[in-house]
């Protein structure tokens, strides 16, 4: 369960209190973005994990937050795993910290 995941890690304890899930993606720091990438599906019942969507997420073009805001807007409108994970991925990509398999 999520409480088991957070029991030993102070950062995850803070995130579990809603500090990350209550922020918009563009307001998240690196730790929140990584946390949401790893646990978004825990917050949203029925969602696939972001890692499982990774092969289909591709970023092209320049690294800028304008691109990310488009994905974040889609996430807010559609509220599904793929656009939301792509938004998180994009903000991590801008930081040169995008997840890889």
mmCIF file of N, CA and C in Angstrom:
data_model
loop_
_atom_site.group_PDB
_atom_site.id
_atom_site.type_symbol
_atom_site.label_atom_id
_atom_site.label_comp_id
_atom_site.label_asym_id
_atom_site.label_seq_id
_atom_site.Cartn_x
_atom_site.Cartn_y
_atom_site.Cartn_z
ATOM 1 N N UNK A 1 0.836 -1.193 0.000
ATOM 2 C CA UNK A 1 0.000 0.000 0.000
ATOM 3 C C UNK A 1 0.874 1.248 0.000
ATOM 4 N N UNK A 2 0.231 2.379 -0.243
ATOM 5 C CA UNK A 2 0.966 3.628 -0.306
ATOM 6 C C UNK A 2 1.596 3.975 1.036
ATOM 7 N N UNK A 3 0.902 3.668 2.137
ATOM 8 C CA UNK A 3 1.461 3.972 3.452
ATOM 9 C C UNK A 3 2.730 3.169 3.709
ATOM 10 N N UNK A 4 2.802 1.965 3.184
ATOM 11 C CA UNK A 4 4.019 1.170 3.321
ATOM 12 C C UNK A 4 5.153 1.791 2.520
ATOM 13 N N UNK A 5 4.863 2.319 1.364
ATOM 14 C CA UNK A 5 5.885 2.955 0.542
ATOM 15 C C UNK A 5 6.470 4.177 1.222
ATOM 16 N N UNK A 6 5.669 4.890 1.973
ATOM 17 C CA UNK A 6 6.108 6.147 2.563
ATOM 18 C C UNK A 6 6.642 6.004 3.976
ATOM 19 N N UNK A 7 6.567 4.845 4.548
ATOM 20 C CA UNK A 7 6.905 4.691 5.961
ATOM 21 C C UNK A 7 8.368 4.976 6.276
ATOM 22 N N UNK A 8 9.292 4.795 5.350
ATOM 23 C CA UNK A 8 10.702 4.965 5.653
ATOM 24 C C UNK A 8 11.362 6.130 4.940
ATOM 25 N N UNK A 9 10.685 6.814 4.085
ATOM 26 C CA UNK A 9 11.305 7.876 3.307
ATOM 27 C C UNK A 9 10.648 9.207 3.622
ATOM 28 N N UNK A 10 11.409 10.138 4.185
ATOM 29 C CA UNK A 10 10.855 11.426 4.599
ATOM 30 C C UNK A 10 10.261 12.202 3.436
ATOM 31 N N UNK A 11 10.930 12.193 2.300
ATOM 32 C CA UNK A 11 10.397 12.913 1.136
ATOM 33 C C UNK A 11 9.046 12.333 0.746
ATOM 34 N N UNK A 12 8.948 11.010 0.710
ATOM 35 C CA UNK A 12 7.674 10.392 0.346
ATOM 36 C C UNK A 12 6.610 10.652 1.401
ATOM 37 N N UNK A 13 7.002 10.745 2.651
ATOM 38 C CA UNK A 13 6.024 11.084 3.700
ATOM 39 C C UNK A 13 5.422 12.459 3.428
ATOM 40 N N UNK A 14 6.291 13.414 3.098
ATOM 41 C CA UNK A 14 5.800 14.764 2.791
ATOM 42 C C UNK A 14 4.899 14.744 1.568
ATOM 43 N N UNK A 15 5.297 14.001 0.538
ATOM 44 C CA UNK A 15 4.501 13.932 -0.673
ATOM 45 C C UNK A 15 3.155 13.261 -0.403
ATOM 46 N N UNK A 16 3.157 12.265 0.462
ATOM 47 C CA UNK A 16 1.923 11.548 0.777
ATOM 48 C C UNK A 16 0.907 12.444 1.476
ATOM 49 N N UNK A 17 1.370 13.523 2.060
ATOM 50 C CA UNK A 17 0.469 14.458 2.713
ATOM 51 C C UNK A 17 -0.179 15.404 1.708
ATOM 52 N N UNK A 18 0.077 15.192 0.437
ATOM 53 C CA UNK A 18 -0.574 15.972 -0.598
ATOM 54 C C UNK A 18 0.235 17.117 -1.137
ATOM 55 N N UNK A 19 1.466 17.279 -0.668
ATOM 56 C CA UNK A 19 2.269 18.404 -1.116
ATOM 57 C C UNK A 19 2.490 18.406 -2.619
ATOM 58 N N UNK A 20 2.644 17.249 -3.227
ATOM 59 C CA UNK A 20 2.864 17.186 -4.675
ATOM 60 C C UNK A 20 1.552 17.095 -5.440
ATOM 61 N N UNK A 21 0.689 16.216 -5.013
ATOM 62 C CA UNK A 21 -0.558 15.983 -5.739
ATOM 63 C C UNK A 21 -1.435 17.230 -5.788
ATOM 64 N N UNK A 22 -1.219 18.154 -4.877
ATOM 65 C CA UNK A 22 -2.019 19.375 -4.847
ATOM 66 C C UNK A 22 -1.432 20.496 -5.698
ATOM 67 N N UNK A 23 -0.275 20.268 -6.290
ATOM 68 C CA UNK A 23 0.380 21.290 -7.110
ATOM 69 C C UNK A 23 0.115 21.037 -8.585
ATOM 70 N N UNK A 24 0.161 22.106 -9.371
ATOM 71 C CA UNK A 24 0.131 21.920 -10.818
ATOM 72 C C UNK A 24 1.518 21.445 -11.234
ATOM 73 N N UNK A 25 1.598 20.797 -12.372
ATOM 74 C CA UNK A 25 2.869 20.229 -12.801
ATOM 75 C C UNK A 25 3.954 21.286 -12.944
ATOM 76 N N UNK A 26 3.596 22.448 -13.450
ATOM 77 C CA UNK A 26 4.605 23.499 -13.643
ATOM 78 C C UNK A 26 5.108 24.082 -12.331
ATOM 79 N N UNK A 27 4.429 23.811 -11.220
ATOM 80 C CA UNK A 27 4.869 24.278 -9.907
ATOM 81 C C UNK A 27 5.714 23.249 -9.169
ATOM 82 N N UNK A 28 5.825 22.048 -9.731
ATOM 83 C CA UNK A 28 6.526 20.971 -9.037
ATOM 84 C C UNK A 28 8.028 21.080 -9.211
ATOM 85 N N UNK A 29 8.741 20.769 -8.136
ATOM 86 C CA UNK A 29 10.185 20.660 -8.221
ATOM 87 C C UNK A 29 10.545 19.257 -8.712
ATOM 88 N N UNK A 30 11.828 19.001 -8.857
ATOM 89 C CA UNK A 30 12.286 17.720 -9.365
ATOM 90 C C UNK A 30 11.758 16.559 -8.528
ATOM 91 N N UNK A 31 11.832 16.670 -7.214
ATOM 92 C CA UNK A 31 11.394 15.573 -6.344
ATOM 93 C C UNK A 31 9.909 15.274 -6.519
ATOM 94 N N UNK A 32 9.099 16.306 -6.623
ATOM 95 C CA UNK A 32 7.662 16.093 -6.835
ATOM 96 C C UNK A 32 7.395 15.462 -8.199
ATOM 97 N N UNK A 33 8.066 15.951 -9.211
ATOM 98 C CA UNK A 33 7.872 15.380 -10.547
ATOM 99 C C UNK A 33 8.224 13.895 -10.558
ATOM 100 N N UNK A 34 9.349 13.535 -9.962
ATOM 101 C CA UNK A 34 9.752 12.126 -9.904
ATOM 102 C C UNK A 34 8.743 11.319 -9.085
ATOM 103 N N UNK A 35 8.284 11.902 -7.991
ATOM 104 C CA UNK A 35 7.302 11.206 -7.161
ATOM 105 C C UNK A 35 6.015 10.947 -7.942
ATOM 106 N N UNK A 36 5.536 11.960 -8.629
ATOM 107 C CA UNK A 36 4.297 11.786 -9.385
ATOM 108 C C UNK A 36 4.512 10.809 -10.536
ATOM 109 N N UNK A 37 5.670 10.818 -11.163
ATOM 110 C CA UNK A 37 5.963 9.851 -12.217
ATOM 111 C C UNK A 37 5.840 8.433 -11.656
ATOM 112 N N UNK A 38 6.397 8.234 -10.486
ATOM 113 C CA UNK A 38 6.412 6.894 -9.885
ATOM 114 C C UNK A 38 5.084 6.472 -9.260
ATOM 115 N N UNK A 39 4.285 7.440 -8.809
ATOM 116 C CA UNK A 39 3.092 7.087 -8.017
ATOM 117 C C UNK A 39 1.791 7.719 -8.491
ATOM 118 N N UNK A 40 1.771 8.351 -9.657
ATOM 119 C CA UNK A 40 0.531 8.984 -10.151
ATOM 120 C C UNK A 40 -0.622 7.977 -10.134
ATOM 121 N N UNK A 41 -0.350 6.754 -10.545
ATOM 122 C CA UNK A 41 -1.392 5.721 -10.615
ATOM 123 C C UNK A 41 -1.933 5.350 -9.234
ATOM 124 N N UNK A 42 -1.198 5.650 -8.189
ATOM 125 C CA UNK A 42 -1.685 5.396 -6.827
ATOM 126 C C UNK A 42 -2.734 6.448 -6.462
ATOM 127 N N UNK A 43 -2.523 7.680 -6.915
ATOM 128 C CA UNK A 43 -3.461 8.763 -6.647
ATOM 129 C C UNK A 43 -4.740 8.634 -7.463
ATOM 130 N N UNK A 44 -4.635 8.052 -8.648
ATOM 131 C CA UNK A 44 -5.779 7.942 -9.554
ATOM 132 C C UNK A 44 -6.101 6.470 -9.791
ATOM 133 N N UNK A 45 -7.110 5.990 -9.149
ATOM 134 C CA UNK A 45 -7.504 4.577 -9.273
ATOM 135 C C UNK A 45 -7.785 4.220 -10.729
ATOM 136 N N UNK A 46 -7.283 3.074 -11.143
ATOM 137 C CA UNK A 46 -7.533 2.586 -12.490
ATOM 138 C C UNK A 46 -6.533 3.052 -13.533
ATOM 139 N N UNK A 47 -5.613 3.927 -13.168
ATOM 140 C CA UNK A 47 -4.620 4.404 -14.122
ATOM 141 C C UNK A 47 -3.483 3.411 -14.244
ATOM 142 N N UNK A 48 -2.874 3.380 -15.429
ATOM 143 C CA UNK A 48 -1.635 2.647 -15.627
ATOM 144 C C UNK A 48 -0.508 3.450 -14.986
ATOM 145 N N UNK A 49 0.568 2.769 -14.630
ATOM 146 C CA UNK A 49 1.732 3.497 -14.128
ATOM 147 C C UNK A 49 2.369 4.271 -15.280
ATOM 148 N N UNK A 50 3.006 5.372 -14.960
ATOM 149 C CA UNK A 50 3.684 6.160 -15.999
ATOM 150 C C UNK A 50 4.782 5.343 -16.657
ATOM 151 N N UNK A 51 5.495 4.535 -15.869
ATOM 152 C CA UNK A 51 6.545 3.691 -16.448
ATOM 153 C C UNK A 51 6.016 2.780 -17.544
ATOM 154 N N UNK A 52 4.806 2.281 -17.356
ATOM 155 C CA UNK A 52 4.244 1.369 -18.366
ATOM 156 C C UNK A 52 3.930 2.090 -19.677
ATOM 157 N N UNK A 53 3.795 3.407 -19.627
ATOM 158 C CA UNK A 53 3.502 4.214 -20.814
ATOM 159 C C UNK A 53 4.769 4.744 -21.487
ATOM 160 N N UNK A 54 5.900 4.572 -20.836
ATOM 161 C CA UNK A 54 7.153 5.172 -21.307
ATOM 162 C C UNK A 54 7.510 4.864 -22.755
ATOM 163 N N UNK A 55 7.350 3.634 -23.232
ATOM 164 C CA UNK A 55 7.730 3.397 -24.628
ATOM 165 C C UNK A 55 6.973 4.277 -25.631
ATOM 166 N N UNK A 56 5.784 4.729 -25.283
ATOM 167 C CA UNK A 56 4.992 5.547 -26.194
ATOM 168 C C UNK A 56 5.176 7.045 -26.019
ATOM 169 N N UNK A 57 5.997 7.448 -25.060
ATOM 170 C CA UNK A 57 6.208 8.872 -24.804
ATOM 171 C C UNK A 57 7.493 9.308 -25.489
ATOM 172 N N UNK A 58 7.355 10.214 -26.419
ATOM 173 C CA UNK A 58 8.501 10.744 -27.164
ATOM 174 C C UNK A 58 8.442 12.265 -27.117
ATOM 175 N N UNK A 59 9.581 12.869 -26.928
ATOM 176 C CA UNK A 59 9.643 14.323 -26.948
ATOM 177 C C UNK A 59 10.464 14.728 -28.157
ATOM 178 N N UNK A 60 9.962 15.675 -28.908
ATOM 179 C CA UNK A 60 10.658 16.171 -30.086
ATOM 180 C C UNK A 60 10.763 17.688 -29.980
ATOM 181 N N UNK A 61 11.769 18.223 -30.555
ATOM 182 C CA UNK A 61 11.899 19.674 -30.601
ATOM 183 C C UNK A 61 12.707 20.228 -29.447
ATOM 184 N N UNK A 62 12.446 21.486 -29.144
ATOM 185 C CA UNK A 62 13.221 22.206 -28.151
ATOM 186 C C UNK A 62 12.733 21.896 -26.754
ATOM 187 N N UNK A 63 13.673 21.940 -25.828
ATOM 188 C CA UNK A 63 13.315 21.751 -24.420
ATOM 189 C C UNK A 63 12.785 23.073 -23.887
ATOM 190 N N UNK A 64 11.472 23.174 -23.742
ATOM 191 C CA UNK A 64 10.901 24.373 -23.151
ATOM 192 C C UNK A 64 9.585 24.032 -22.454
ATOM 193 N N UNK A 65 9.234 24.850 -21.488
ATOM 194 C CA UNK A 65 8.036 24.589 -20.700
ATOM 195 C C UNK A 65 6.757 24.919 -21.453
ATOM 196 N N UNK A 66 6.847 25.663 -22.571
ATOM 197 C CA UNK A 66 5.637 25.928 -23.357
ATOM 198 C C UNK A 66 5.057 24.626 -23.894
ATOM 199 N N UNK A 67 5.927 23.739 -24.355
ATOM 200 C CA UNK A 67 5.486 22.427 -24.823
ATOM 201 C C UNK A 67 4.823 21.672 -23.682
ATOM 202 N N UNK A 68 5.435 21.707 -22.513
ATOM 203 C CA UNK A 68 4.909 20.985 -21.356
ATOM 204 C C UNK A 68 3.539 21.502 -20.936
ATOM 205 N N UNK A 69 3.336 22.793 -21.044
ATOM 206 C CA UNK A 69 2.050 23.356 -20.629
ATOM 207 C C UNK A 69 0.909 22.858 -21.510
ATOM 208 N N UNK A 70 1.209 22.536 -22.771
ATOM 209 C CA UNK A 70 0.199 21.959 -23.663
ATOM 210 C C UNK A 70 -0.226 20.591 -23.136
ATOM 211 N N UNK A 71 0.762 19.776 -22.752
ATOM 212 C CA UNK A 71 0.450 18.455 -22.208
ATOM 213 C C UNK A 71 -0.275 18.564 -20.870
ATOM 214 N N UNK A 72 0.142 19.523 -20.062
ATOM 215 C CA UNK A 72 -0.517 19.708 -18.771
ATOM 216 C C UNK A 72 -1.979 20.119 -18.958
ATOM 217 N N UNK A 73 -2.225 20.966 -19.931
ATOM 218 C CA UNK A 73 -3.596 21.369 -20.233
ATOM 219 C C UNK A 73 -4.442 20.172 -20.656
ATOM 220 N N UNK A 74 -3.866 19.302 -21.491
ATOM 221 C CA UNK A 74 -4.571 18.081 -21.898
ATOM 222 C C UNK A 74 -4.845 17.198 -20.693
ATOM 223 N N UNK A 75 -3.890 17.104 -19.795
ATOM 224 C CA UNK A 75 -4.063 16.319 -18.572
ATOM 225 C C UNK A 75 -5.247 16.845 -17.770
ATOM 226 N N UNK A 76 -5.309 18.155 -17.617
ATOM 227 C CA UNK A 76 -6.394 18.767 -16.838
ATOM 228 C C UNK A 76 -7.756 18.549 -17.483
ATOM 229 N N UNK A 77 -7.803 18.556 -18.815
ATOM 230 C CA UNK A 77 -9.073 18.389 -19.523
ATOM 231 C C UNK A 77 -9.502 16.935 -19.606
ATOM 232 N N UNK A 78 -8.549 16.054 -19.878
ATOM 233 C CA UNK A 78 -8.877 14.651 -20.131
ATOM 234 C C UNK A 78 -8.810 13.802 -18.859
ATOM 235 N N UNK A 79 -7.895 14.127 -17.947
ATOM 236 C CA UNK A 79 -7.705 13.419 -16.678
ATOM 237 C C UNK A 79 -7.536 11.915 -16.883
ATOM 238 N N UNK A 80 -6.586 11.570 -17.734
ATOM 239 C CA UNK A 80 -6.225 10.178 -18.007
ATOM 240 C C UNK A 80 -4.719 10.022 -17.813
ATOM 241 N N UNK A 81 -4.278 8.785 -17.663
ATOM 242 C CA UNK A 81 -2.873 8.523 -17.372
ATOM 243 C C UNK A 81 -1.934 9.053 -18.457
ATOM 244 N N UNK A 82 -2.226 8.783 -19.722
ATOM 245 C CA UNK A 82 -1.263 9.116 -20.774
ATOM 246 C C UNK A 82 -0.943 10.612 -20.853
ATOM 247 N N UNK A 83 -1.935 11.511 -20.961
ATOM 248 C CA UNK A 83 -1.565 12.925 -21.044
ATOM 249 C C UNK A 83 -0.934 13.451 -19.752
ATOM 250 N N UNK A 84 -1.352 12.919 -18.623
ATOM 251 C CA UNK A 84 -0.795 13.389 -17.350
ATOM 252 C C UNK A 84 0.636 12.910 -17.172
ATOM 253 N N UNK A 85 0.901 11.675 -17.515
ATOM 254 C CA UNK A 85 2.267 11.159 -17.448
ATOM 255 C C UNK A 85 3.162 11.858 -18.458
ATOM 256 N N UNK A 86 2.617 12.164 -19.635
ATOM 257 C CA UNK A 86 3.406 12.862 -20.649
ATOM 258 C C UNK A 86 3.761 14.275 -20.171
ATOM 259 N N UNK A 87 2.853 14.903 -19.461
ATOM 260 C CA UNK A 87 3.136 16.217 -18.898
ATOM 261 C C UNK A 87 4.264 16.138 -17.869
ATOM 262 N N UNK A 88 4.188 15.191 -16.965
ATOM 263 C CA UNK A 88 5.238 15.007 -15.962
ATOM 264 C C UNK A 88 6.564 14.703 -16.655
ATOM 265 N N UNK A 89 6.518 13.804 -17.629
ATOM 266 C CA UNK A 89 7.718 13.438 -18.387
ATOM 267 C C UNK A 89 8.327 14.676 -19.034
ATOM 268 N N UNK A 90 7.500 15.509 -19.616
ATOM 269 C CA UNK A 90 7.970 16.701 -20.313
ATOM 270 C C UNK A 90 8.727 17.631 -19.366
ATOM 271 N N UNK A 91 8.154 17.892 -18.195
ATOM 272 C CA UNK A 91 8.839 18.772 -17.248
ATOM 273 C C UNK A 91 10.153 18.159 -16.780
ATOM 274 N N UNK A 92 10.214 16.855 -16.627
ATOM 275 C CA UNK A 92 11.473 16.190 -16.296
ATOM 276 C C UNK A 92 12.452 16.269 -17.463
ATOM 277 N N UNK A 93 11.929 16.150 -18.681
ATOM 278 C CA UNK A 93 12.736 16.232 -19.901
ATOM 279 C C UNK A 93 13.404 17.600 -20.017
ATOM 280 N N UNK A 94 12.650 18.645 -19.696
ATOM 281 C CA UNK A 94 13.193 20.005 -19.727
ATOM 282 C C UNK A 94 14.373 20.119 -18.751
ATOM 283 N N UNK A 95 14.311 19.373 -17.648
ATOM 284 C CA UNK A 95 15.389 19.378 -16.647
ATOM 285 C C UNK A 95 16.524 18.404 -17.024
ATOM 286 N N UNK A 96 16.419 17.789 -18.199
ATOM 287 C CA UNK A 96 17.376 16.751 -18.612
ATOM 288 C C UNK A 96 17.376 15.578 -17.637
ATOM 289 N N UNK A 97 16.202 15.268 -17.104
ATOM 290 C CA UNK A 97 16.078 14.192 -16.115
ATOM 291 C C UNK A 97 14.940 13.235 -16.450
ATOM 292 N N UNK A 98 14.596 13.137 -17.725
ATOM 293 C CA UNK A 98 13.484 12.277 -18.128
ATOM 294 C C UNK A 98 13.784 10.820 -17.817
ATOM 295 N N UNK A 99 12.775 10.090 -17.354
ATOM 296 C CA UNK A 99 12.965 8.667 -17.057
ATOM 297 C C UNK A 99 13.289 7.869 -18.319
ATOM 298 N N UNK A 100 14.065 6.830 -18.137
ATOM 299 C CA UNK A 100 14.375 5.908 -19.216
ATOM 300 C C UNK A 100 14.213 4.505 -18.678
ATOM 301 N N UNK A 101 14.036 3.570 -19.574
ATOM 302 C CA UNK A 101 13.921 2.175 -19.131
ATOM 303 C C UNK A 101 15.254 1.514 -19.219
#
